[in-house]
């Protein structure tokens, strides 16, 4: 019988994505989970016999190495404000600690040939550097979680993301608003990672195994939807009609160009505007499902309800939600 991953380290266990990975990992009851957290952190964690908290000084490689030692897998979900060098430092520490496989801090639309033209994009192409940081370290494999943009987060935060301002009831459709992209909920991402790490390391018959995904992508999604689909869902959830919304239109390539210009002038939201617009380009990289097979079924992931996810997005928009990965 093939062996399984038992000991998992997680960086970012209190963040928006990391907390969902932690929740679903612990729910399996199959893993011993070590969450690395800053020495000065006041974060609280659930009480669970399979959970260990390791206080780490991220400025000390030895501190990271000691926390990672004895683990079979490392999942990295760094805060967007983390130092740019930290990811590569963690990968090097993982090698020294003997951790064979990592889930890098990469959550995009595809890798290699399935990334399409994204590699030439000034913003989206930069994410490939994250994978290269792992590829350049001999003896460490990776599995990249390909999940698209996060649905509730992207719908709730503001116009620069999916084009919606839920409080003002406005939406900017990119082109005509009907181009579909893949998008995932945080819960689905958490379930996917937990299901992945519950697979055998090597093949047992015809079933999926960890080896199927090494140095490649794990492709999952909650929905394949357009902005028009999102507005229809919002109308069902809120009891509104299109007449209650101010709807405008903008060529998506023009929006992408404006975002890059805003970023160049020092406006950080320009990064968001350009990145999200690029996902809706007619070249189709945002739809990584059509023409391919998602890994949802192999992982046993449930089919989700779009309106329920939209309802969560509306609730998030109504409170002071601060994004932390």
PDB file of C-alpha atoms in Angstrom:
ATOM      1  CA  UNK A   1       0.000   0.000   0.000  1.00  0.00           C
ATOM      2  CA  UNK A   2       1.234   3.496  -0.861  1.00  0.00           C
ATOM      3  CA  UNK A   3       2.180   5.881   1.912  1.00  0.00           C
ATOM      4  CA  UNK A   4       0.364   9.122   2.639  1.00  0.00           C
ATOM      5  CA  UNK A   5       1.262  12.646   3.708  1.00  0.00           C
ATOM      6  CA  UNK A   6       0.772  12.922   7.468  1.00  0.00           C
ATOM      7  CA  UNK A   7       2.705  15.973   8.669  1.00  0.00           C
ATOM      8  CA  UNK A   8       1.770  19.305   7.085  1.00  0.00           C
ATOM      9  CA  UNK A   9       3.200  22.752   7.793  1.00  0.00           C
ATOM     10  CA  UNK A  10       1.149  25.843   7.009  1.00  0.00           C
ATOM     11  CA  UNK A  11       2.326  29.430   6.761  1.00  0.00           C
ATOM     12  CA  UNK A  12      -0.469  32.003   6.946  1.00  0.00           C
ATOM     13  CA  UNK A  13      -2.904  29.911   8.959  1.00  0.00           C
ATOM     14  CA  UNK A  14      -4.911  32.922  10.188  1.00  0.00           C
ATOM     15  CA  UNK A  15      -5.231  34.599   6.791  1.00  0.00           C
ATOM     16  CA  UNK A  16      -8.262  34.619   4.525  1.00  0.00           C
ATOM     17  CA  UNK A  17      -7.147  31.608   2.491  1.00  0.00           C
ATOM     18  CA  UNK A  18      -4.870  29.958   5.046  1.00  0.00           C
ATOM     19  CA  UNK A  19      -7.594  29.776   7.687  1.00  0.00           C
ATOM     20  CA  UNK A  20      -9.819  27.850   5.267  1.00  0.00           C
ATOM     21  CA  UNK A  21      -7.000  25.463   4.403  1.00  0.00           C
ATOM     22  CA  UNK A  22      -6.420  24.912   8.118  1.00  0.00           C
ATOM     23  CA  UNK A  23     -10.117  24.333   8.807  1.00  0.00           C
ATOM     24  CA  UNK A  24     -10.466  21.673   6.131  1.00  0.00           C
ATOM     25  CA  UNK A  25      -7.153  19.997   6.901  1.00  0.00           C
ATOM     26  CA  UNK A  26      -8.123  19.555  10.543  1.00  0.00           C
ATOM     27  CA  UNK A  27     -11.565  18.328   9.507  1.00  0.00           C
ATOM     28  CA  UNK A  28     -10.051  15.323   7.737  1.00  0.00           C
ATOM     29  CA  UNK A  29      -8.496  14.085  10.990  1.00  0.00           C
ATOM     30  CA  UNK A  30      -5.712  12.602   8.878  1.00  0.00           C
ATOM     31  CA  UNK A  31      -2.958  15.163   9.340  1.00  0.00           C
ATOM     32  CA  UNK A  32      -0.724  16.593  12.001  1.00  0.00           C
ATOM     33  CA  UNK A  33      -0.677  20.296  11.187  1.00  0.00           C
ATOM     34  CA  UNK A  34       1.996  22.762  12.268  1.00  0.00           C
ATOM     35  CA  UNK A  35       1.067  26.405  11.767  1.00  0.00           C
ATOM     36  CA  UNK A  36       4.011  28.789  11.637  1.00  0.00           C
ATOM     37  CA  UNK A  37       3.267  32.206  13.081  1.00  0.00           C
ATOM     38  CA  UNK A  38       5.384  35.251  13.932  1.00  0.00           C
ATOM     39  CA  UNK A  39       6.875  35.326  17.406  1.00  0.00           C
ATOM     40  CA  UNK A  40       5.008  38.566  18.178  1.00  0.00           C
ATOM     41  CA  UNK A  41       1.666  37.382  16.762  1.00  0.00           C
ATOM     42  CA  UNK A  42      -1.383  37.499  19.036  1.00  0.00           C
ATOM     43  CA  UNK A  43      -3.427  35.263  16.716  1.00  0.00           C
ATOM     44  CA  UNK A  44      -5.653  32.598  18.237  1.00  0.00           C
ATOM     45  CA  UNK A  45      -6.174  29.115  16.828  1.00  0.00           C
ATOM     46  CA  UNK A  46      -8.730  26.340  17.286  1.00  0.00           C
ATOM     47  CA  UNK A  47      -8.065  23.739  19.921  1.00  0.00           C
ATOM     48  CA  UNK A  48      -7.278  20.467  18.193  1.00  0.00           C
ATOM     49  CA  UNK A  49      -5.036  17.554  19.201  1.00  0.00           C
ATOM     50  CA  UNK A  50      -3.640  17.468  15.652  1.00  0.00           C
ATOM     51  CA  UNK A  51      -2.638  21.138  15.666  1.00  0.00           C
ATOM     52  CA  UNK A  52       0.707  22.542  16.752  1.00  0.00           C
ATOM     53  CA  UNK A  53       1.652  26.232  16.753  1.00  0.00           C
ATOM     54  CA  UNK A  54       5.282  27.117  16.024  1.00  0.00           C
ATOM     55  CA  UNK A  55       6.431  30.651  16.833  1.00  0.00           C
ATOM     56  CA  UNK A  56       8.943  31.720  14.196  1.00  0.00           C
ATOM     57  CA  UNK A  57      11.375  34.572  13.669  1.00  0.00           C
ATOM     58  CA  UNK A  58      11.142  34.977   9.896  1.00  0.00           C
ATOM     59  CA  UNK A  59      14.371  36.966   9.841  1.00  0.00           C
ATOM     60  CA  UNK A  60      16.190  33.812  11.007  1.00  0.00           C
ATOM     61  CA  UNK A  61      16.518  30.958   8.535  1.00  0.00           C
ATOM     62  CA  UNK A  62      17.357  28.572  11.359  1.00  0.00           C
ATOM     63  CA  UNK A  63      14.130  29.446  13.138  1.00  0.00           C
ATOM     64  CA  UNK A  64      12.129  28.587  10.001  1.00  0.00           C
ATOM     65  CA  UNK A  65      14.125  25.394   9.415  1.00  0.00           C
ATOM     66  CA  UNK A  66      13.485  24.139  12.934  1.00  0.00           C
ATOM     67  CA  UNK A  67       9.746  24.784  12.637  1.00  0.00           C
ATOM     68  CA  UNK A  68       9.567  22.944   9.305  1.00  0.00           C
ATOM     69  CA  UNK A  69      11.677  19.954  10.231  1.00  0.00           C
ATOM     70  CA  UNK A  70       9.807  16.632  10.158  1.00  0.00           C
ATOM     71  CA  UNK A  71       7.048  17.806   7.826  1.00  0.00           C
ATOM     72  CA  UNK A  72       6.078  16.082   4.578  1.00  0.00           C
ATOM     73  CA  UNK A  73       4.441  19.084   2.957  1.00  0.00           C
ATOM     74  CA  UNK A  74       4.436  22.876   3.296  1.00  0.00           C
ATOM     75  CA  UNK A  75       1.569  25.162   2.220  1.00  0.00           C
ATOM     76  CA  UNK A  76       2.539  28.833   1.875  1.00  0.00           C
ATOM     77  CA  UNK A  77      -0.140  31.543   1.994  1.00  0.00           C
ATOM     78  CA  UNK A  78       1.704  34.788   2.579  1.00  0.00           C
ATOM     79  CA  UNK A  79       0.189  38.159   3.317  1.00  0.00           C
ATOM     80  CA  UNK A  80       0.346  40.482   0.318  1.00  0.00           C
ATOM     81  CA  UNK A  81       2.487  42.845   2.418  1.00  0.00           C
ATOM     82  CA  UNK A  82       5.122  40.203   3.160  1.00  0.00           C
ATOM     83  CA  UNK A  83       8.704  41.068   2.118  1.00  0.00           C
ATOM     84  CA  UNK A  84       9.311  40.074  -1.494  1.00  0.00           C
ATOM     85  CA  UNK A  85      12.289  37.919  -0.566  1.00  0.00           C
ATOM     86  CA  UNK A  86      10.439  35.937   2.102  1.00  0.00           C
ATOM     87  CA  UNK A  87       8.951  33.353  -0.251  1.00  0.00           C
ATOM     88  CA  UNK A  88      12.314  32.277  -1.657  1.00  0.00           C
ATOM     89  CA  UNK A  89      13.807  32.286   1.841  1.00  0.00           C
ATOM     90  CA  UNK A  90      11.047  29.942   3.000  1.00  0.00           C
ATOM     91  CA  UNK A  91      11.659  27.609   0.046  1.00  0.00           C
ATOM     92  CA  UNK A  92      15.364  27.415   0.867  1.00  0.00           C
ATOM     93  CA  UNK A  93      14.559  26.765   4.516  1.00  0.00           C
ATOM     94  CA  UNK A  94      12.159  23.992   3.454  1.00  0.00           C
ATOM     95  CA  UNK A  95      14.963  22.300   1.533  1.00  0.00           C
ATOM     96  CA  UNK A  96      17.276  22.468   4.536  1.00  0.00           C
ATOM     97  CA  UNK A  97      14.506  21.093   6.746  1.00  0.00           C
ATOM     98  CA  UNK A  98      13.963  18.160   4.393  1.00  0.00           C
ATOM     99  CA  UNK A  99      10.435  19.108   3.298  1.00  0.00           C
ATOM    100  CA  UNK A 100      10.004  17.447  -0.116  1.00  0.00           C
ATOM    101  CA  UNK A 101       6.939  19.259  -1.489  1.00  0.00           C
ATOM    102  CA  UNK A 102       5.428  22.729  -1.195  1.00  0.00           C
ATOM    103  CA  UNK A 103       2.264  24.521  -2.222  1.00  0.00           C
ATOM    104  CA  UNK A 104       3.762  27.878  -3.247  1.00  0.00           C
ATOM    105  CA  UNK A 105       2.161  31.246  -2.738  1.00  0.00           C
ATOM    106  CA  UNK A 106       0.704  31.070  -6.249  1.00  0.00           C
ATOM    107  CA  UNK A 107      -3.015  31.100  -7.022  1.00  0.00           C
ATOM    108  CA  UNK A 108      -3.615  31.896 -10.661  1.00  0.00           C
ATOM    109  CA  UNK A 109      -5.137  30.843 -13.971  1.00  0.00           C
ATOM    110  CA  UNK A 110      -2.649  28.246 -15.137  1.00  0.00           C
ATOM    111  CA  UNK A 111       0.990  27.341 -15.549  1.00  0.00           C
ATOM    112  CA  UNK A 112       3.212  26.654 -18.533  1.00  0.00           C
ATOM    113  CA  UNK A 113       1.177  25.933 -21.693  1.00  0.00           C
ATOM    114  CA  UNK A 114      -2.127  26.478 -19.895  1.00  0.00           C
ATOM    115  CA  UNK A 115      -1.046  29.977 -18.880  1.00  0.00           C
ATOM    116  CA  UNK A 116      -1.457  31.016 -22.515  1.00  0.00           C
ATOM    117  CA  UNK A 117      -0.339  34.583 -23.140  1.00  0.00           C
ATOM    118  CA  UNK A 118      -0.230  35.530 -19.460  1.00  0.00           C
ATOM    119  CA  UNK A 119       3.548  35.071 -19.321  1.00  0.00           C
ATOM    120  CA  UNK A 120       3.943  38.238 -21.403  1.00  0.00           C
ATOM    121  CA  UNK A 121       1.632  40.255 -19.139  1.00  0.00           C
ATOM    122  CA  UNK A 122       3.550  42.737 -16.928  1.00  0.00           C
ATOM    123  CA  UNK A 123       1.498  41.773 -13.872  1.00  0.00           C
ATOM    124  CA  UNK A 124       0.188  38.243 -14.358  1.00  0.00           C
ATOM    125  CA  UNK A 125       3.509  37.121 -15.795  1.00  0.00           C
ATOM    126  CA  UNK A 126       5.254  38.110 -12.586  1.00  0.00           C
ATOM    127  CA  UNK A 127       3.488  35.265 -10.766  1.00  0.00           C
ATOM    128  CA  UNK A 128       5.489  32.725 -12.757  1.00  0.00           C
ATOM    129  CA  UNK A 129       8.528  33.944 -10.836  1.00  0.00           C
ATOM    130  CA  UNK A 130       7.009  32.425  -7.700  1.00  0.00           C
ATOM    131  CA  UNK A 131       7.049  28.977  -9.292  1.00  0.00           C
ATOM    132  CA  UNK A 132      10.559  29.522 -10.576  1.00  0.00           C
ATOM    133  CA  UNK A 133      11.727  30.166  -7.023  1.00  0.00           C
ATOM    134  CA  UNK A 134      10.757  26.571  -6.255  1.00  0.00           C
ATOM    135  CA  UNK A 135      11.996  25.132  -9.536  1.00  0.00           C
ATOM    136  CA  UNK A 136      15.419  26.622  -8.872  1.00  0.00           C
ATOM    137  CA  UNK A 137      15.767  24.734  -5.575  1.00  0.00           C
ATOM    138  CA  UNK A 138      16.908  21.180  -6.225  1.00  0.00           C
ATOM    139  CA  UNK A 139      15.164  18.534  -4.166  1.00  0.00           C
ATOM    140  CA  UNK A 140      11.930  20.447  -3.583  1.00  0.00           C
ATOM    141  CA  UNK A 141       8.825  19.732  -5.687  1.00  0.00           C
ATOM    142  CA  UNK A 142       5.756  21.928  -5.897  1.00  0.00           C
ATOM    143  CA  UNK A 143       2.039  21.654  -6.560  1.00  0.00           C
ATOM    144  CA  UNK A 144       0.423  24.925  -7.674  1.00  0.00           C
ATOM    145  CA  UNK A 145      -3.209  25.570  -6.762  1.00  0.00           C
ATOM    146  CA  UNK A 146      -4.897  26.971  -9.874  1.00  0.00           C
ATOM    147  CA  UNK A 147      -8.148  28.479  -8.627  1.00  0.00           C
ATOM    148  CA  UNK A 148      -8.605  31.783 -10.465  1.00  0.00           C
ATOM    149  CA  UNK A 149      -9.704  34.858  -8.561  1.00  0.00           C
ATOM    150  CA  UNK A 150     -11.442  34.330  -5.194  1.00  0.00           C
ATOM    151  CA  UNK A 151     -15.161  34.871  -5.724  1.00  0.00           C
ATOM    152  CA  UNK A 152     -16.632  36.448  -2.576  1.00  0.00           C
ATOM    153  CA  UNK A 153     -13.522  38.532  -1.991  1.00  0.00           C
ATOM    154  CA  UNK A 154     -13.413  39.824  -5.569  1.00  0.00           C
ATOM    155  CA  UNK A 155     -17.127  40.605  -5.734  1.00  0.00           C
ATOM    156  CA  UNK A 156     -17.262  42.409  -2.401  1.00  0.00           C
ATOM    157  CA  UNK A 157     -14.199  44.643  -2.287  1.00  0.00           C
ATOM    158  CA  UNK A 158     -14.935  47.233  -4.934  1.00  0.00           C
ATOM    159  CA  UNK A 159     -15.066  48.358  -8.547  1.00  0.00           C
ATOM    160  CA  UNK A 160     -11.391  47.655  -9.261  1.00  0.00           C
ATOM    161  CA  UNK A 161     -11.924  43.907  -8.764  1.00  0.00           C
ATOM    162  CA  UNK A 162     -14.936  42.412 -10.568  1.00  0.00           C
ATOM    163  CA  UNK A 163     -16.274  45.842 -11.525  1.00  0.00           C
ATOM    164  CA  UNK A 164     -18.950  45.971  -8.800  1.00  0.00           C
ATOM    165  CA  UNK A 165     -19.508  48.485  -6.025  1.00  0.00           C
ATOM    166  CA  UNK A 166     -22.182  46.720  -4.003  1.00  0.00           C
ATOM    167  CA  UNK A 167     -22.838  49.633  -1.673  1.00  0.00           C
ATOM    168  CA  UNK A 168     -23.356  52.126  -4.485  1.00  0.00           C
ATOM    169  CA  UNK A 169     -25.134  49.561  -6.694  1.00  0.00           C
ATOM    170  CA  UNK A 170     -22.865  50.216  -9.669  1.00  0.00           C
ATOM    171  CA  UNK A 171     -21.118  47.855 -12.062  1.00  0.00           C
ATOM    172  CA  UNK A 172     -18.663  48.354 -14.896  1.00  0.00           C
ATOM    173  CA  UNK A 173     -18.991  45.592 -17.477  1.00  0.00           C
ATOM    174  CA  UNK A 174     -15.766  44.724 -19.253  1.00  0.00           C
ATOM    175  CA  UNK A 175     -16.646  44.774 -22.949  1.00  0.00           C
ATOM    176  CA  UNK A 176     -20.269  43.523 -22.870  1.00  0.00           C
ATOM    177  CA  UNK A 177     -19.954  41.698 -19.518  1.00  0.00           C
ATOM    178  CA  UNK A 178     -20.671  38.224 -20.905  1.00  0.00           C
ATOM    179  CA  UNK A 179     -17.159  36.737 -21.038  1.00  0.00           C
ATOM    180  CA  UNK A 180     -16.867  33.871 -18.555  1.00  0.00           C
ATOM    181  CA  UNK A 181     -13.965  33.128 -16.235  1.00  0.00           C
ATOM    182  CA  UNK A 182     -13.293  30.524 -13.581  1.00  0.00           C
ATOM    183  CA  UNK A 183     -13.443  31.664  -9.972  1.00  0.00           C
ATOM    184  CA  UNK A 184     -13.281  29.861  -6.624  1.00  0.00           C
ATOM    185  CA  UNK A 185     -14.502  30.346  -3.075  1.00  0.00           C
ATOM    186  CA  UNK A 186     -12.058  30.183  -0.173  1.00  0.00           C
ATOM    187  CA  UNK A 187     -13.885  27.143   1.167  1.00  0.00           C
ATOM    188  CA  UNK A 188     -13.467  25.294  -2.117  1.00  0.00           C
ATOM    189  CA  UNK A 189      -9.755  26.097  -2.089  1.00  0.00           C
ATOM    190  CA  UNK A 190      -9.472  24.792   1.457  1.00  0.00           C
ATOM    191  CA  UNK A 191     -11.345  21.616   0.581  1.00  0.00           C
ATOM    192  CA  UNK A 192      -9.134  21.102  -2.473  1.00  0.00           C
ATOM    193  CA  UNK A 193      -5.888  21.308  -0.507  1.00  0.00           C
ATOM    194  CA  UNK A 194      -7.213  18.990   2.202  1.00  0.00           C
ATOM    195  CA  UNK A 195      -8.421  16.491  -0.406  1.00  0.00           C
ATOM    196  CA  UNK A 196      -5.113  16.654  -2.273  1.00  0.00           C
ATOM    197  CA  UNK A 197      -3.132  15.923   0.874  1.00  0.00           C
ATOM    198  CA  UNK A 198      -5.429  12.982   1.655  1.00  0.00           C
ATOM    199  CA  UNK A 199      -4.461  11.234  -1.599  1.00  0.00           C
ATOM    200  CA  UNK A 200      -1.828   8.470  -1.612  1.00  0.00           C
ATOM    201  CA  UNK A 201       1.640   9.586  -2.634  1.00  0.00           C
ATOM    202  CA  UNK A 202       1.754   7.129  -5.522  1.00  0.00           C
ATOM    203  CA  UNK A 203      -0.817   5.435  -7.733  1.00  0.00           C
ATOM    204  CA  UNK A 204      -3.065   2.742  -6.320  1.00  0.00           C
ATOM    205  CA  UNK A 205      -4.955   1.357  -9.301  1.00  0.00           C
ATOM    206  CA  UNK A 206      -6.489   4.084 -11.422  1.00  0.00           C
ATOM    207  CA  UNK A 207      -7.161   6.561  -8.633  1.00  0.00           C
ATOM    208  CA  UNK A 208      -5.589   9.993  -8.292  1.00  0.00           C
ATOM    209  CA  UNK A 209      -2.347  10.367  -6.356  1.00  0.00           C
ATOM    210  CA  UNK A 210      -0.030  13.130  -5.223  1.00  0.00           C
ATOM    211  CA  UNK A 211       2.463  12.120  -7.915  1.00  0.00           C
ATOM    212  CA  UNK A 212      -0.059  13.188 -10.597  1.00  0.00           C
ATOM    213  CA  UNK A 213       0.337  16.812  -9.598  1.00  0.00           C
ATOM    214  CA  UNK A 214       4.024  17.158  -8.762  1.00  0.00           C
ATOM    215  CA  UNK A 215       5.587  20.197 -10.454  1.00  0.00           C
ATOM    216  CA  UNK A 216       2.272  20.945 -12.092  1.00  0.00           C
ATOM    217  CA  UNK A 217      -1.061  22.555 -11.354  1.00  0.00           C
ATOM    218  CA  UNK A 218      -4.048  21.381  -9.339  1.00  0.00           C
ATOM    219  CA  UNK A 219      -6.933  22.883 -11.342  1.00  0.00           C
ATOM    220  CA  UNK A 220     -10.092  23.580  -9.365  1.00  0.00           C
ATOM    221  CA  UNK A 221     -12.958  26.057  -9.572  1.00  0.00           C
ATOM    222  CA  UNK A 222     -16.257  26.846  -7.949  1.00  0.00           C
ATOM    223  CA  UNK A 223     -17.897  28.529 -10.931  1.00  0.00           C
ATOM    224  CA  UNK A 224     -17.495  29.470 -14.578  1.00  0.00           C
ATOM    225  CA  UNK A 225     -19.300  32.813 -14.671  1.00  0.00           C
ATOM    226  CA  UNK A 226     -19.461  36.187 -16.385  1.00  0.00           C
ATOM    227  CA  UNK A 227     -20.072  39.586 -14.844  1.00  0.00           C
ATOM    228  CA  UNK A 228     -23.609  39.314 -16.253  1.00  0.00           C
ATOM    229  CA  UNK A 229     -24.038  36.049 -14.311  1.00  0.00           C
ATOM    230  CA  UNK A 230     -22.783  37.793 -11.168  1.00  0.00           C
ATOM    231  CA  UNK A 231     -25.281  40.630 -11.578  1.00  0.00           C
ATOM    232  CA  UNK A 232     -28.103  38.147 -12.148  1.00  0.00           C
ATOM    233  CA  UNK A 233     -27.093  36.398  -8.921  1.00  0.00           C
ATOM    234  CA  UNK A 234     -26.970  39.701  -7.051  1.00  0.00           C
ATOM    235  CA  UNK A 235     -30.447  40.548  -8.307  1.00  0.00           C
ATOM    236  CA  UNK A 236     -31.752  37.236  -6.974  1.00  0.00           C
ATOM    237  CA  UNK A 237     -30.018  37.655  -3.617  1.00  0.00           C
ATOM    238  CA  UNK A 238     -30.895  41.326  -3.112  1.00  0.00           C
ATOM    239  CA  UNK A 239     -34.335  41.294  -4.729  1.00  0.00           C
ATOM    240  CA  UNK A 240     -33.194  43.951  -7.186  1.00  0.00           C
ATOM    241  CA  UNK A 241     -33.409  44.320 -10.960  1.00  0.00           C
ATOM    242  CA  UNK A 242     -31.049  45.887 -13.469  1.00  0.00           C
ATOM    243  CA  UNK A 243     -33.038  49.104 -13.085  1.00  0.00           C
ATOM    244  CA  UNK A 244     -31.684  49.396  -9.529  1.00  0.00           C
ATOM    245  CA  UNK A 245     -28.083  49.383 -10.766  1.00  0.00           C
ATOM    246  CA  UNK A 246     -26.009  51.926 -12.631  1.00  0.00           C
ATOM    247  CA  UNK A 247     -24.452  49.839 -15.416  1.00  0.00           C
ATOM    248  CA  UNK A 248     -21.572  51.131 -17.495  1.00  0.00           C
ATOM    249  CA  UNK A 249     -19.266  49.519 -20.042  1.00  0.00           C
ATOM    250  CA  UNK A 250     -15.541  49.715 -20.667  1.00  0.00           C
ATOM    251  CA  UNK A 251     -13.338  47.954 -23.250  1.00  0.00           C
ATOM    252  CA  UNK A 252     -11.369  45.438 -21.220  1.00  0.00           C
ATOM    253  CA  UNK A 253      -8.047  46.095 -22.933  1.00  0.00           C
ATOM    254  CA  UNK A 254      -8.479  49.824 -22.343  1.00  0.00           C
ATOM    255  CA  UNK A 255      -9.209  49.130 -18.674  1.00  0.00           C
ATOM    256  CA  UNK A 256      -6.066  47.011 -18.451  1.00  0.00           C
ATOM    257  CA  UNK A 257      -3.995  49.825 -19.962  1.00  0.00           C
ATOM    258  CA  UNK A 258      -5.448  52.374 -17.541  1.00  0.00           C
ATOM    259  CA  UNK A 259      -4.688  50.110 -14.610  1.00  0.00           C
ATOM    260  CA  UNK A 260      -1.041  49.848 -15.634  1.00  0.00           C
ATOM    261  CA  UNK A 261      -0.856  53.633 -15.998  1.00  0.00           C
ATOM    262  CA  UNK A 262      -2.366  54.118 -12.538  1.00  0.00           C
ATOM    263  CA  UNK A 263       0.105  51.657 -11.084  1.00  0.00           C
ATOM    264  CA  UNK A 264       2.973  53.478 -12.785  1.00  0.00           C
ATOM    265  CA  UNK A 265       1.842  56.740 -11.184  1.00  0.00           C
ATOM    266  CA  UNK A 266       1.878  55.191  -7.711  1.00  0.00           C
ATOM    267  CA  UNK A 267      -1.758  54.124  -7.329  1.00  0.00           C
ATOM    268  CA  UNK A 268      -1.657  50.597  -5.893  1.00  0.00           C
ATOM    269  CA  UNK A 269      -5.248  49.913  -6.945  1.00  0.00           C
ATOM    270  CA  UNK A 270      -4.043  50.174 -10.520  1.00  0.00           C
ATOM    271  CA  UNK A 271      -2.393  46.794  -9.957  1.00  0.00           C
ATOM    272  CA  UNK A 272      -5.767  45.302  -9.020  1.00  0.00           C
ATOM    273  CA  UNK A 273      -7.570  46.931 -11.947  1.00  0.00           C
ATOM    274  CA  UNK A 274      -5.005  45.728 -14.490  1.00  0.00           C
ATOM    275  CA  UNK A 275      -4.783  42.220 -13.054  1.00  0.00           C
ATOM    276  CA  UNK A 276      -8.523  41.624 -13.004  1.00  0.00           C
ATOM    277  CA  UNK A 277      -9.058  43.147 -16.425  1.00  0.00           C
ATOM    278  CA  UNK A 278      -6.393  40.827 -17.834  1.00  0.00           C
ATOM    279  CA  UNK A 279      -8.339  37.834 -16.559  1.00  0.00           C
ATOM    280  CA  UNK A 280     -11.275  38.847 -18.781  1.00  0.00           C
ATOM    281  CA  UNK A 281      -9.341  39.242 -22.031  1.00  0.00           C
ATOM    282  CA  UNK A 282     -10.817  37.658 -25.160  1.00  0.00           C
ATOM    283  CA  UNK A 283      -7.746  35.402 -25.394  1.00  0.00           C
ATOM    284  CA  UNK A 284      -9.526  33.332 -22.744  1.00  0.00           C
ATOM    285  CA  UNK A 285      -6.899  32.549 -20.083  1.00  0.00           C
ATOM    286  CA  UNK A 286      -9.446  33.318 -17.373  1.00  0.00           C
ATOM    287  CA  UNK A 287     -11.464  30.311 -18.509  1.00  0.00           C
ATOM    288  CA  UNK A 288      -9.083  27.436 -17.790  1.00  0.00           C
ATOM    289  CA  UNK A 289     -11.943  24.934 -17.693  1.00  0.00           C
ATOM    290  CA  UNK A 290     -13.165  24.903 -21.298  1.00  0.00           C
ATOM    291  CA  UNK A 291     -11.218  22.354 -23.312  1.00  0.00           C
ATOM    292  CA  UNK A 292      -9.733  20.808 -20.177  1.00  0.00           C
ATOM    293  CA  UNK A 293     -10.882  18.732 -17.226  1.00  0.00           C
ATOM    294  CA  UNK A 294     -10.922  20.270 -13.768  1.00  0.00           C
ATOM    295  CA  UNK A 295      -9.664  18.206 -10.836  1.00  0.00           C
ATOM    296  CA  UNK A 296     -12.837  18.836  -8.810  1.00  0.00           C
ATOM    297  CA  UNK A 297     -14.283  15.378  -9.396  1.00  0.00           C
ATOM    298  CA  UNK A 298     -11.021  13.541  -8.685  1.00  0.00           C
ATOM    299  CA  UNK A 299     -10.836  15.376  -5.362  1.00  0.00           C
ATOM    300  CA  UNK A 300     -14.484  14.792  -4.506  1.00  0.00           C
ATOM    301  CA  UNK A 301     -15.244  18.516  -4.312  1.00  0.00           C
ATOM    302  CA  UNK A 302     -18.912  19.492  -3.999  1.00  0.00           C
ATOM    303  CA  UNK A 303     -20.845  21.535  -6.522  1.00  0.00           C
ATOM    304  CA  UNK A 304     -21.417  24.945  -4.953  1.00  0.00           C
ATOM    305  CA  UNK A 305     -24.382  27.297  -5.119  1.00  0.00           C
ATOM    306  CA  UNK A 306     -23.584  30.612  -6.806  1.00  0.00           C
ATOM    307  CA  UNK A 307     -26.258  32.557  -4.950  1.00  0.00           C
ATOM    308  CA  UNK A 308     -25.024  31.320  -1.566  1.00  0.00           C
ATOM    309  CA  UNK A 309     -21.521  32.529  -2.429  1.00  0.00           C
ATOM    310  CA  UNK A 310     -22.949  35.849  -3.632  1.00  0.00           C
ATOM    311  CA  UNK A 311     -24.844  36.176  -0.357  1.00  0.00           C
ATOM    312  CA  UNK A 312     -21.551  35.819   1.528  1.00  0.00           C
ATOM    313  CA  UNK A 313     -19.995  38.484  -0.701  1.00  0.00           C
ATOM    314  CA  UNK A 314     -22.844  40.882   0.084  1.00  0.00           C
ATOM    315  CA  UNK A 315     -22.356  40.271   3.807  1.00  0.00           C
ATOM    316  CA  UNK A 316     -18.623  40.946   3.468  1.00  0.00           C
ATOM    317  CA  UNK A 317     -19.304  44.223   1.658  1.00  0.00           C
ATOM    318  CA  UNK A 318     -21.505  45.411   4.504  1.00  0.00           C
ATOM    319  CA  UNK A 319     -18.809  45.225   7.118  1.00  0.00           C
ATOM    320  CA  UNK A 320     -15.270  46.542   7.378  1.00  0.00           C
ATOM    321  CA  UNK A 321     -13.538  43.622   5.747  1.00  0.00           C
ATOM    322  CA  UNK A 322      -9.750  43.891   5.742  1.00  0.00           C
ATOM    323  CA  UNK A 323      -8.026  41.633   3.291  1.00  0.00           C
ATOM    324  CA  UNK A 324      -5.284  39.446   4.682  1.00  0.00           C
ATOM    325  CA  UNK A 325      -3.958  36.416   2.805  1.00  0.00           C
TER     326      UNK A 325
END
